Each structure stands twice: as C-alpha cells, then as structure tokens.
mmCIF file of C-alpha atoms and ligand atoms in Angstrom:
data_model
loop_
_atom_site.group_PDB
_atom_site.id
_atom_site.type_symbol
_atom_site.label_atom_id
_atom_site.label_comp_id
_atom_site.label_asym_id
_atom_site.label_seq_id
_atom_site.Cartn_x
_atom_site.Cartn_y
_atom_site.Cartn_z
ATOM 1 C CA MET A 1 0.000 0.000 0.000
ATOM 2 C CA ASN A 2 1.405 3.407 -0.938
ATOM 3 C CA TYR A 3 0.201 6.976 -0.472
ATOM 4 C CA LEU A 4 -1.755 7.196 -3.767
ATOM 5 C CA GLN A 5 -3.453 3.847 -3.088
ATOM 6 C CA MET A 6 -4.446 5.178 0.355
ATOM 7 C CA LEU A 7 -6.073 8.196 -1.373
ATOM 8 C CA SER A 8 -7.910 5.889 -3.723
ATOM 9 C CA TYR A 9 -9.196 3.490 -0.996
ATOM 10 C CA LEU A 10 -10.439 6.440 1.066
ATOM 11 C CA GLY A 11 -11.808 8.130 -2.069
ATOM 12 C CA ILE A 12 -10.241 11.413 -1.056
ATOM 13 C CA GLY A 13 -11.429 14.370 -3.138
ATOM 14 C CA GLY A 14 -9.521 17.631 -3.322
ATOM 15 C CA ALA A 15 -6.259 15.783 -2.713
ATOM 16 C CA HIS A 16 -4.169 18.810 -3.587
ATOM 17 C CA PRO A 17 -2.914 21.673 -1.411
ATOM 18 C CA GLY A 18 -5.683 24.239 -0.893
ATOM 19 C CA GLY A 19 -8.377 21.731 -1.896
ATOM 20 C CA LEU A 20 -11.510 22.799 -3.772
ATOM 21 C CA SER A 21 -11.299 26.308 -2.273
ATOM 22 C CA LEU A 22 -8.020 26.897 -4.112
ATOM 23 C CA THR A 23 -9.509 25.469 -7.329
ATOM 24 C CA LYS A 24 -12.417 27.905 -7.032
ATOM 25 C CA ALA A 25 -10.035 30.823 -6.458
ATOM 26 C CA ILE A 26 -7.971 29.858 -9.534
ATOM 27 C CA PHE A 27 -11.019 29.666 -11.813
ATOM 28 C CA GLU A 28 -12.376 32.979 -10.521
ATOM 29 C CA LEU A 29 -9.030 34.516 -11.405
ATOM 30 C CA GLU A 30 -8.893 32.945 -14.880
ATOM 31 C CA ASN A 31 -12.566 33.674 -15.702
ATOM 32 C CA LEU A 32 -12.589 31.360 -18.742
ATOM 33 C CA PRO A 33 -15.412 31.543 -21.312
ATOM 34 C CA PRO A 34 -18.183 28.885 -21.263
ATOM 35 C CA PHE A 35 -17.526 25.706 -23.266
ATOM 36 C CA THR A 36 -13.771 25.958 -22.702
ATOM 37 C CA THR A 37 -12.401 22.439 -23.174
ATOM 38 C CA ILE A 38 -10.557 21.315 -20.057
ATOM 39 C CA LEU A 39 -8.608 18.155 -19.252
ATOM 40 C CA ASP A 40 -8.480 17.471 -15.496
ATOM 41 C CA ALA A 41 -5.310 15.399 -15.754
ATOM 42 C CA GLY A 42 -4.848 13.085 -12.772
ATOM 43 C CA CYS A 43 -8.436 13.855 -11.756
ATOM 44 C CA GLY A 44 -8.498 11.409 -8.823
ATOM 45 C CA THR A 45 -12.065 11.021 -7.556
ATOM 46 C CA GLY A 46 -13.317 13.792 -9.851
ATOM 47 C CA GLN A 47 -14.224 16.496 -7.342
ATOM 48 C CA THR A 48 -12.674 19.237 -9.492
ATOM 49 C CA THR A 49 -13.892 17.627 -12.748
ATOM 50 C CA ASN A 50 -17.440 17.769 -11.424
ATOM 51 C CA PHE A 51 -17.065 21.346 -10.192
ATOM 52 C CA LEU A 52 -15.790 22.503 -13.608
ATOM 53 C CA HIS A 53 -18.609 20.668 -15.383
ATOM 54 C CA GLN A 54 -21.098 22.534 -13.186
ATOM 55 C CA LEU A 55 -19.469 25.811 -14.228
ATOM 56 C CA GLY A 56 -20.368 24.963 -17.854
ATOM 57 C CA TYR A 57 -16.999 23.842 -19.178
ATOM 58 C CA GLU A 58 -16.478 20.820 -21.459
ATOM 59 C CA VAL A 59 -14.492 18.673 -19.060
ATOM 60 C CA THR A 60 -12.646 15.383 -19.416
ATOM 61 C CA GLY A 61 -11.143 13.623 -16.402
ATOM 62 C CA LEU A 62 -8.139 11.346 -16.819
ATOM 63 C CA ASP A 63 -6.441 9.143 -14.239
ATOM 64 C CA HIS A 64 -4.365 5.979 -14.455
ATOM 65 C CA ASP A 65 -5.828 4.575 -11.221
ATOM 66 C CA LEU A 66 -8.960 2.523 -11.938
ATOM 67 C CA ARG A 67 -10.427 2.897 -8.445
ATOM 68 C CA MET A 68 -10.132 6.691 -8.704
ATOM 69 C CA ILE A 69 -11.853 6.773 -12.100
ATOM 70 C CA GLU A 70 -14.635 4.481 -10.897
ATOM 71 C CA THR A 71 -15.296 6.760 -7.904
ATOM 72 C CA ALA A 72 -15.296 9.766 -10.249
ATOM 73 C CA ARG A 73 -17.756 8.087 -12.636
ATOM 74 C CA LYS A 74 -20.127 7.215 -9.749
ATOM 75 C CA ARG A 75 -20.138 10.852 -8.677
ATOM 76 C CA ASN A 76 -21.628 11.763 -12.080
ATOM 77 C CA ILE A 77 -24.144 8.988 -12.416
ATOM 78 C CA ASP A 78 -27.046 11.459 -12.082
ATOM 79 C CA GLN A 79 -25.658 13.719 -14.765
ATOM 80 C CA LYS A 80 -26.183 11.276 -17.639
ATOM 81 C CA ASN A 81 -22.451 10.749 -17.994
ATOM 82 C CA GLU A 82 -21.874 14.131 -19.587
ATOM 83 C CA ILE A 83 -18.331 14.065 -18.316
ATOM 84 C CA THR A 84 -15.874 11.871 -20.200
ATOM 85 C CA TYR A 85 -13.535 9.904 -17.962
ATOM 86 C CA LEU A 86 -10.426 8.236 -19.362
ATOM 87 C CA HIS A 87 -8.598 5.493 -17.514
ATOM 88 C CA GLU A 88 -5.176 6.284 -18.963
ATOM 89 C CA SER A 89 -1.733 7.533 -18.085
ATOM 90 C CA LEU A 90 -0.937 11.177 -18.671
ATOM 91 C CA SER A 91 2.457 9.991 -19.901
ATOM 92 C CA ASN A 92 0.928 8.143 -22.853
ATOM 93 C CA THR A 93 -2.635 9.116 -23.713
ATOM 94 C CA SER A 94 -4.907 8.231 -26.636
ATOM 95 C CA ILE A 95 -6.027 11.886 -26.837
ATOM 96 C CA ALA A 96 -5.567 13.523 -30.244
ATOM 97 C CA SER A 97 -3.215 16.486 -30.615
ATOM 98 C CA ASN A 98 -4.309 20.132 -30.119
ATOM 99 C CA VAL A 99 -7.701 19.499 -28.503
ATOM 100 C CA PHE A 100 -7.760 21.155 -25.086
ATOM 101 C CA ASP A 101 -7.956 24.849 -24.233
ATOM 102 C CA LEU A 102 -6.739 24.091 -20.715
ATOM 103 C CA ILE A 103 -4.867 21.230 -19.081
ATOM 104 C CA LEU A 104 -5.239 21.234 -15.310
ATOM 105 C CA CYS A 105 -2.883 19.237 -13.097
ATOM 106 C CA GLU A 106 -3.744 19.459 -9.416
ATOM 107 C CA SER A 107 -0.917 17.780 -7.529
ATOM 108 C CA VAL A 108 -0.130 15.310 -10.304
ATOM 109 C CA LEU A 109 3.053 16.211 -12.203
ATOM 110 C CA SER A 110 5.405 15.438 -9.303
ATOM 111 C CA PHE A 111 4.175 11.835 -9.458
ATOM 112 C CA THR A 112 4.940 11.500 -13.176
ATOM 113 C CA ILE A 113 8.042 11.231 -15.326
ATOM 114 C CA LEU A 114 8.094 14.893 -16.336
ATOM 115 C CA LYS A 115 9.775 14.363 -19.702
ATOM 116 C CA ASP A 116 6.825 12.165 -20.773
ATOM 117 C CA SER A 117 3.914 13.968 -19.109
ATOM 118 C CA LEU A 118 5.012 17.460 -20.214
ATOM 119 C CA TYR A 119 5.525 16.207 -23.768
ATOM 120 C CA GLU A 120 1.964 14.827 -23.808
ATOM 121 C CA ILE A 121 0.483 17.957 -22.220
ATOM 122 C CA LYS A 122 2.110 20.176 -24.843
ATOM 123 C CA ARG A 123 0.916 17.842 -27.623
ATOM 124 C CA ILE A 124 -2.758 17.707 -26.586
ATOM 125 C CA MET A 125 -2.990 21.418 -25.696
ATOM 126 C CA LYS A 126 -4.297 23.779 -28.418
ATOM 127 C CA GLU A 127 -1.748 26.221 -29.893
ATOM 128 C CA ASP A 128 -3.244 29.070 -27.850
ATOM 129 C CA GLY A 129 -4.014 26.748 -24.931
ATOM 130 C CA LYS A 130 -2.993 26.998 -21.297
ATOM 131 C CA MET A 131 -1.906 24.744 -18.512
ATOM 132 C CA ILE A 132 -2.406 25.263 -14.779
ATOM 133 C CA ALA A 133 -0.459 23.129 -12.340
ATOM 134 C CA ILE A 134 -0.584 23.078 -8.542
ATOM 135 C CA GLU A 135 2.678 21.496 -7.479
ATOM 136 C CA ILE A 136 4.657 20.763 -4.371
ATOM 137 C CA ILE A 137 7.914 22.724 -4.150
ATOM 138 C CA LYS A 138 10.881 22.503 -1.831
ATOM 139 C CA ASN A 139 11.776 25.815 -0.185
ATOM 140 C CA GLU A 140 15.286 24.742 0.697
ATOM 141 C CA THR A 141 17.730 21.948 0.043
ATOM 142 C CA LEU A 142 16.730 18.609 1.528
ATOM 143 C CA THR A 143 19.294 16.126 2.812
ATOM 144 C CA ASN A 144 19.574 12.859 0.865
ATOM 145 C CA ASP A 145 17.777 11.054 3.695
ATOM 146 C CA GLU A 146 14.948 13.579 3.729
ATOM 147 C CA GLU A 147 14.561 13.443 -0.041
ATOM 148 C CA THR A 148 14.540 9.635 0.001
ATOM 149 C CA GLU A 149 11.970 9.565 2.803
ATOM 150 C CA LEU A 150 9.606 11.800 0.819
ATOM 151 C CA LEU A 151 10.126 10.142 -2.568
ATOM 152 C CA ASP A 152 9.643 6.681 -1.062
ATOM 153 C CA PHE A 153 6.547 7.522 0.945
ATOM 154 C CA TYR A 154 4.681 9.672 -1.575
ATOM 155 C CA GLY A 155 5.915 7.977 -4.741
ATOM 156 C CA PHE A 156 7.004 11.304 -6.232
ATOM 157 C CA SER A 157 9.349 11.049 -9.195
ATOM 158 C CA SER A 158 10.974 14.301 -8.067
ATOM 159 C CA ILE A 159 10.602 17.231 -5.666
ATOM 160 C CA LEU A 160 11.696 20.461 -7.334
ATOM 161 C CA THR A 161 12.346 24.052 -6.305
ATOM 162 C CA ILE A 162 10.408 26.804 -8.116
ATOM 163 C CA GLU A 163 13.505 27.507 -10.245
ATOM 164 C CA GLU A 164 13.795 23.830 -11.215
ATOM 165 C CA TRP A 165 10.116 23.787 -12.241
ATOM 166 C CA VAL A 166 10.636 26.877 -14.397
ATOM 167 C CA THR A 167 13.567 25.164 -16.138
ATOM 168 C CA LYS A 168 11.616 21.926 -16.716
ATOM 169 C CA PHE A 169 8.693 23.841 -18.213
ATOM 170 C CA LYS A 170 11.013 25.891 -20.450
ATOM 171 C CA GLU A 171 12.740 22.750 -21.692
ATOM 172 C CA ASN A 172 9.302 21.660 -22.906
ATOM 173 C CA ASN A 173 8.474 25.049 -24.458
ATOM 174 C CA LEU A 174 5.934 25.892 -21.776
ATOM 175 C CA TYR A 175 6.204 29.446 -20.474
ATOM 176 C CA ILE A 176 4.937 30.821 -17.173
ATOM 177 C CA TYR A 177 2.609 33.837 -17.399
ATOM 178 C CA ASN A 178 1.672 33.872 -13.711
ATOM 179 C CA THR A 179 2.503 32.112 -10.456
ATOM 180 C CA LEU A 180 0.760 32.043 -7.115
ATOM 181 C CA LYS A 181 2.713 30.909 -4.088
ATOM 182 C CA ALA A 182 1.065 29.509 -0.979
ATOM 183 C CA ALA A 183 1.709 32.770 0.885
ATOM 184 C CA ASP A 184 -0.042 34.816 -1.884
ATOM 185 C CA ILE A 185 -3.212 32.793 -1.695
ATOM 186 C CA MET A 186 -6.032 34.111 0.437
ATOM 187 C CA ILE A 187 -8.830 31.608 0.480
ATOM 188 C CA ASN A 188 -12.011 33.221 1.787
ATOM 189 C CA ASP A 189 -14.279 30.221 2.134
ATOM 190 C CA LEU A 190 -12.798 28.915 5.366
ATOM 191 C CA HIS A 191 -15.895 26.904 6.236
ATOM 192 C CA GLU A 192 -15.532 24.551 3.330
ATOM 193 C CA PRO A 193 -13.831 21.297 4.301
ATOM 194 C CA SER A 194 -10.814 20.717 2.047
ATOM 195 C CA THR A 195 -11.033 16.949 2.366
ATOM 196 C CA GLU A 196 -13.872 14.785 1.125
ATOM 197 C CA PHE A 197 -14.082 11.018 1.618
ATOM 198 C CA ASN A 198 -15.782 8.359 -0.561
ATOM 199 C CA LEU A 199 -14.792 5.249 1.361
ATOM 200 C CA SER A 200 -14.359 1.931 -0.479
ATOM 201 C CA SER A 201 -16.063 -1.128 0.941
ATOM 202 C CA ASP A 202 -12.745 -3.052 1.052
ATOM 203 C CA ILE A 203 -10.378 -0.692 2.882
ATOM 204 C CA PRO A 204 -7.250 -2.561 4.045
ATOM 205 C CA GLU A 205 -6.122 -2.011 7.665
ATOM 206 C CA SER A 206 -2.816 -0.476 6.511
ATOM 207 C CA THR A 207 -4.670 2.466 4.898
ATOM 208 C CA PHE A 208 -4.986 4.192 8.262
ATOM 209 C CA SER A 209 -1.301 3.879 9.177
ATOM 210 C CA ILE A 210 -0.446 5.474 5.806
ATOM 211 C CA LEU A 211 -2.804 8.335 6.672
ATOM 212 C CA ASP A 212 -1.060 8.736 10.054
ATOM 213 C CA GLU A 213 2.368 8.757 8.420
ATOM 214 C CA HIS A 214 1.166 11.401 5.956
ATOM 215 C CA GLU A 215 0.100 13.598 8.908
ATOM 216 C CA HIS A 216 3.474 13.020 10.559
ATOM 217 C CA LEU A 217 5.458 13.937 7.414
ATOM 218 C CA SER A 218 3.256 16.969 6.729
ATOM 219 C CA ASN A 219 4.219 18.332 10.154
ATOM 220 C CA LYS A 220 7.864 17.325 9.883
ATOM 221 C CA TYR A 221 8.351 19.107 6.520
ATOM 222 C CA ARG A 222 6.005 22.026 7.192
ATOM 223 C CA ASP A 223 8.772 24.633 6.652
ATOM 224 C CA LYS A 224 10.764 22.833 3.981
ATOM 225 C CA LEU A 225 7.948 22.084 1.568
ATOM 226 C CA SER A 226 5.303 24.316 0.135
ATOM 227 C CA TYR A 227 3.347 24.591 -3.092
ATOM 228 C CA CYS A 228 2.991 26.861 -6.061
ATOM 229 C CA VAL A 229 0.326 27.358 -8.726
ATOM 230 C CA PHE A 230 1.939 27.707 -12.170
ATOM 231 C CA PHE A 231 0.001 29.278 -15.064
ATOM 232 C CA LEU A 232 1.567 28.358 -18.400
ATOM 233 C CA GLN A 233 1.120 28.774 -22.133
ATOM 234 C CA LYS A 234 2.827 27.350 -25.179
ATOM 235 C CA THR A 235 4.417 30.520 -26.434
ATOM 236 C CA HIS A 236 6.120 33.565 -24.932
ATOM 237 C CA ASP A 237 4.008 36.238 -26.575
ATOM 238 C CA GLN A 238 0.334 35.750 -25.797
HETATM 239 C C1 SAM B 301 -2.496 13.624 -5.172
HETATM 240 S S1 SAM B 301 -3.654 12.897 -6.252
HETATM 241 C C2 SAM B 301 -4.555 14.329 -6.819
HETATM 242 C C3 SAM B 301 -5.884 13.949 -7.401
HETATM 243 C C4 SAM B 301 -6.752 15.117 -7.870
HETATM 244 N N1 SAM B 301 -6.093 15.917 -8.880
HETATM 245 C C5 SAM B 301 -7.142 15.957 -6.687
HETATM 246 O O1 SAM B 301 -6.642 17.078 -6.553
HETATM 247 O O2 SAM B 301 -7.937 15.482 -5.864
HETATM 248 C C6 SAM B 301 -2.663 12.486 -7.659
HETATM 249 C C7 SAM B 301 -3.467 11.815 -8.750
HETATM 250 O O3 SAM B 301 -2.660 11.707 -9.913
HETATM 251 C C8 SAM B 301 -2.877 10.443 -10.492
HETATM 252 N N2 SAM B 301 -1.698 10.134 -11.322
HETATM 253 C C9 SAM B 301 -0.415 10.047 -10.934
HETATM 254 N N3 SAM B 301 0.383 9.774 -11.988
HETATM 255 C C10 SAM B 301 -0.435 9.705 -13.074
HETATM 256 C C11 SAM B 301 -0.218 9.447 -14.455
HETATM 257 N N4 SAM B 301 1.015 9.205 -14.947
HETATM 258 N N5 SAM B 301 -1.276 9.442 -15.277
HETATM 259 C C12 SAM B 301 -2.529 9.679 -14.809
HETATM 260 N N6 SAM B 301 -2.802 9.917 -13.503
HETATM 261 C C13 SAM B 301 -1.763 9.935 -12.649
HETATM 262 C C14 SAM B 301 -3.048 9.510 -9.312
HETATM 263 O O4 SAM B 301 -3.673 8.294 -9.649
HETATM 264 C C15 SAM B 301 -3.894 10.388 -8.395
HETATM 265 O O5 SAM B 301 -5.263 10.232 -8.654
#
C-alpha cells in the first residue's frame, strides 16, 4: 500500500494543497469563457472535474488509477455521464493532438516522469491553450535522507524548487505567465472542508497507518515544503 493507493481506498477528493477552495479561487481569477475544453489530468475522484462541469466547461477527467476513475464516474451517475472519464496515463494518452484549451494538473506532475507527461500535455494542448499546475515545491535543500523519505513515501518522481520547475517547463516550451505561491493565496471560504471522503467497501487495515504517516510527514516538513500554482502557455508572446 502506498500513499496514492491510500487516497484511492479512502476516495479522497480535493487531494491537492488548498483543496476545492483553491480550485475555485484559480477559476475565478482565470474567468474562462463557457464551453472551454478542459482536461483534469490526474483527476483522482473527480471532485474538481465535477465542479468545472457545473461551471459549464467541457471537461474530461483522466487518471491511471482505476479505483479513482470508478469513484469519479459514480459521482456523475445522475448527470447522464456528460463528463468523459479516461482510464489512462498522462504519460501516454490516446487523446488527439491540439484538442484542449486548458490542461489542469492538481498535484499530479510530481508523481509522473516529467519528460513524458510534459511532452503529452504540450501535444494535446491547443496552440493558444494553457496549462495550470498546482505542485509541491521545496523551499530549501533537503538532505539525501529527507529526499529519500519523501520520494519513497509519496511515490514522487521528483521534488523540485520553483527555479527547477521553471527550467523543466522551459525545456518543454511551456512558459509561465503567472505564479501564485502559498503565501499569496487568500482563500475566503474557510468553512468549506478541504477533504472529502468516498470510502471503499474493502479498505485494508494499513490504509490508516499510511494516513497517520502522511500527517506526521506533513508536520515534519512544514517549513521545507510548500506549493505553487503555475500558469503556463505554449508561447512567450500571448
Ligand atoms: C495527489 S492525487 C490528486 C488527485 C486530484 N487531482 C485531486 O486534486 O484530488 C494524484 C493523482 O494523480 C494520479 N496520477 C499520478 N500519476 C499519473 C499518471 N502518470 N497518469 C494519470 N494519472 C496519474 C493519481 O492516480 C492520483 O489520482
């Protein structure tokens, strides 16, 4: 059992820093026109996918974890399956090129091989399309032991500084037009719970010790890790 499996057994929605409140704040800021085509890449249990559908966007959810996608599909059972869900990897999708106005990655890229996922994102994004990514960042250098502890527990492929993210995006011809750091973000709706559960019927005992360890590591690395929202486009001059 690893961290992502724990999320999927507990059916955790809003499994990104800031939760749905941050998602709402981002979409208020972006103010996209109706019918914008959006890929919620690494959609998990589909909380954001559903929210964006309700705002009137043409949304597709994609996740490589079957349990996550099944939970997401169940959430939309009453909505006549108007949301398309794909059980695929972001690193190798069947999606045609140049189809999405926006690719959204809420706490997903750090789990992927960036060379593959960023290549795919750039391919499936329209020429004048955008990408928004909420990603974990390290604020300072981690020791080898600390880095190993985090990579092993969370299953991240890497933990980058803001500067390292900027370089990775540039290498893939994705350019930042805005960033929001955790400290910049004022979320007004404090009453909204950031965590939502859709428990599976077959939760293994070990799920709860993984949850405890997550709490422990969140406290331990409180000052060393943070997050950033990156707003990107394909070209410099938009
Ligand atoms: C931390 S969860 C975030 C889920 C969701 N975006 C949210 O905010 O609630 C990371 C998600 O990314 C998915 N994921 C990780 N690597 C992926 C890949 N290569 N392709 C598709 N999904 C991936 C996991 O299955 C998981 O659902």
